[in-house]
Phi, psi and omega in degrees: 000136176295150183265008176222145180205144172242129179243139175217171182227168171304137184283129178292132181286128186280061184214031179149181185291144163282159178228175186299328178298319176300313183296311185293323186271336192236305191272323178295314178300321179292322178295316178298316179299316180297315180297319179298314181297318180296321177296331179277003178089009179278139174281090188247143180228134178253109181252146173201177181195161172276142179270105196261348186255161177136153181299318180302324179293318180298316180297313183293322179295323177295319180297326183268003178069029179244159169285155177303323179298316178296318182297311182288331177297322177298312184284332175298312180292319181297314179297316180297318179297320179293316177300316181298321179296330177278355181084011176286122190248089176285142170283333177202125178236120189232212183208146181285346177274011179292156179297327180295316182289322177300315179297321181294314180298317179295324178294319178298316179300315181299320180293318177295319181295315179295333180274001177085019182263004182235143173214160178261146182211138177279132179230167175255131184220154176297142180222133179264114180287339178283313181269355177058050178206152172290153187239083176280157168048245190276008172280353180239131174237154179184207182257131178295127181288349182266312185244359178066019175291137182269165175059044180252148178287154185289342183261356179189130172271117181282352179275310182252352176082005181267159178257111183292141171295320173207130181290145177272151180048058185292143176222145174294127183286352179270306186250346178086359180279158179283125181280161172261177176248128182229162179275141173211160181249130179237163176263138182238144175263130183284069183298323183297337179293343186256005183302310183297316181295320178294317180299316180295317180298316178297317182300323185269352183275121182267359187260000183259151176296137185298320182291323178293315179302313182296322179299313182291321179296322176295325176298315180294319180300325182289347176106112177286151182247134177303148196250122175287113188251012179231162179221149178269067177223172186263349186248113181157186177282120181298141177286122186278058177228137187304320184265020181252039180300140178066020174245141176231168178282144172298137186306326181287337173291318176305312185293000000 
């Protein structure tokens, strides 16, 4: 057995209460594993953090009249206090909105950009003329084009579970007005360039479940799509490019 180990868990989203399902499935097993390793003489550390960025947090903080920083600080402390009350013993519990993580994400972007894996592209996006802002993800609600469920977010229908290419009867989730479509420029990651390398790595890896491996390989065969990694919102890791004012990274790029 190795004499050092780092254990971590899925990061709790700083936008509401944790529940018993979270504790039982994610944090308790990691805590038990850490305690077991330490009892065995392993130098083990259990690290975690609150996941602080994303459009839902920005929307909710606006509704509560708080800055996003104030909002996530509340839930970071609340989550940590709840974990502590359950006896979950982190060696270090932090936050993704920390200056250290922001610097790290920006450094990763710079390295990808310098290596030619990033490009800019003009896209069409919903824009609210009343609130004077672009409306990514959960800033738009409407009717699911697949199952006709009403009041669904543009990035996911919670009724049928599908991701609409474009929501029907779109409305701004802040003011309720119908948005227009405007041009904006985003940064994209050349994901399709890595298809062959990923397929080869999966093929040669003997430690993965065969059905999972085959599922991902079929996904790659169908053709990977370059990934939009930026958003026109104010809350997130700023894009470290001079002409990218008011753009931040999409939360999944950070992760």
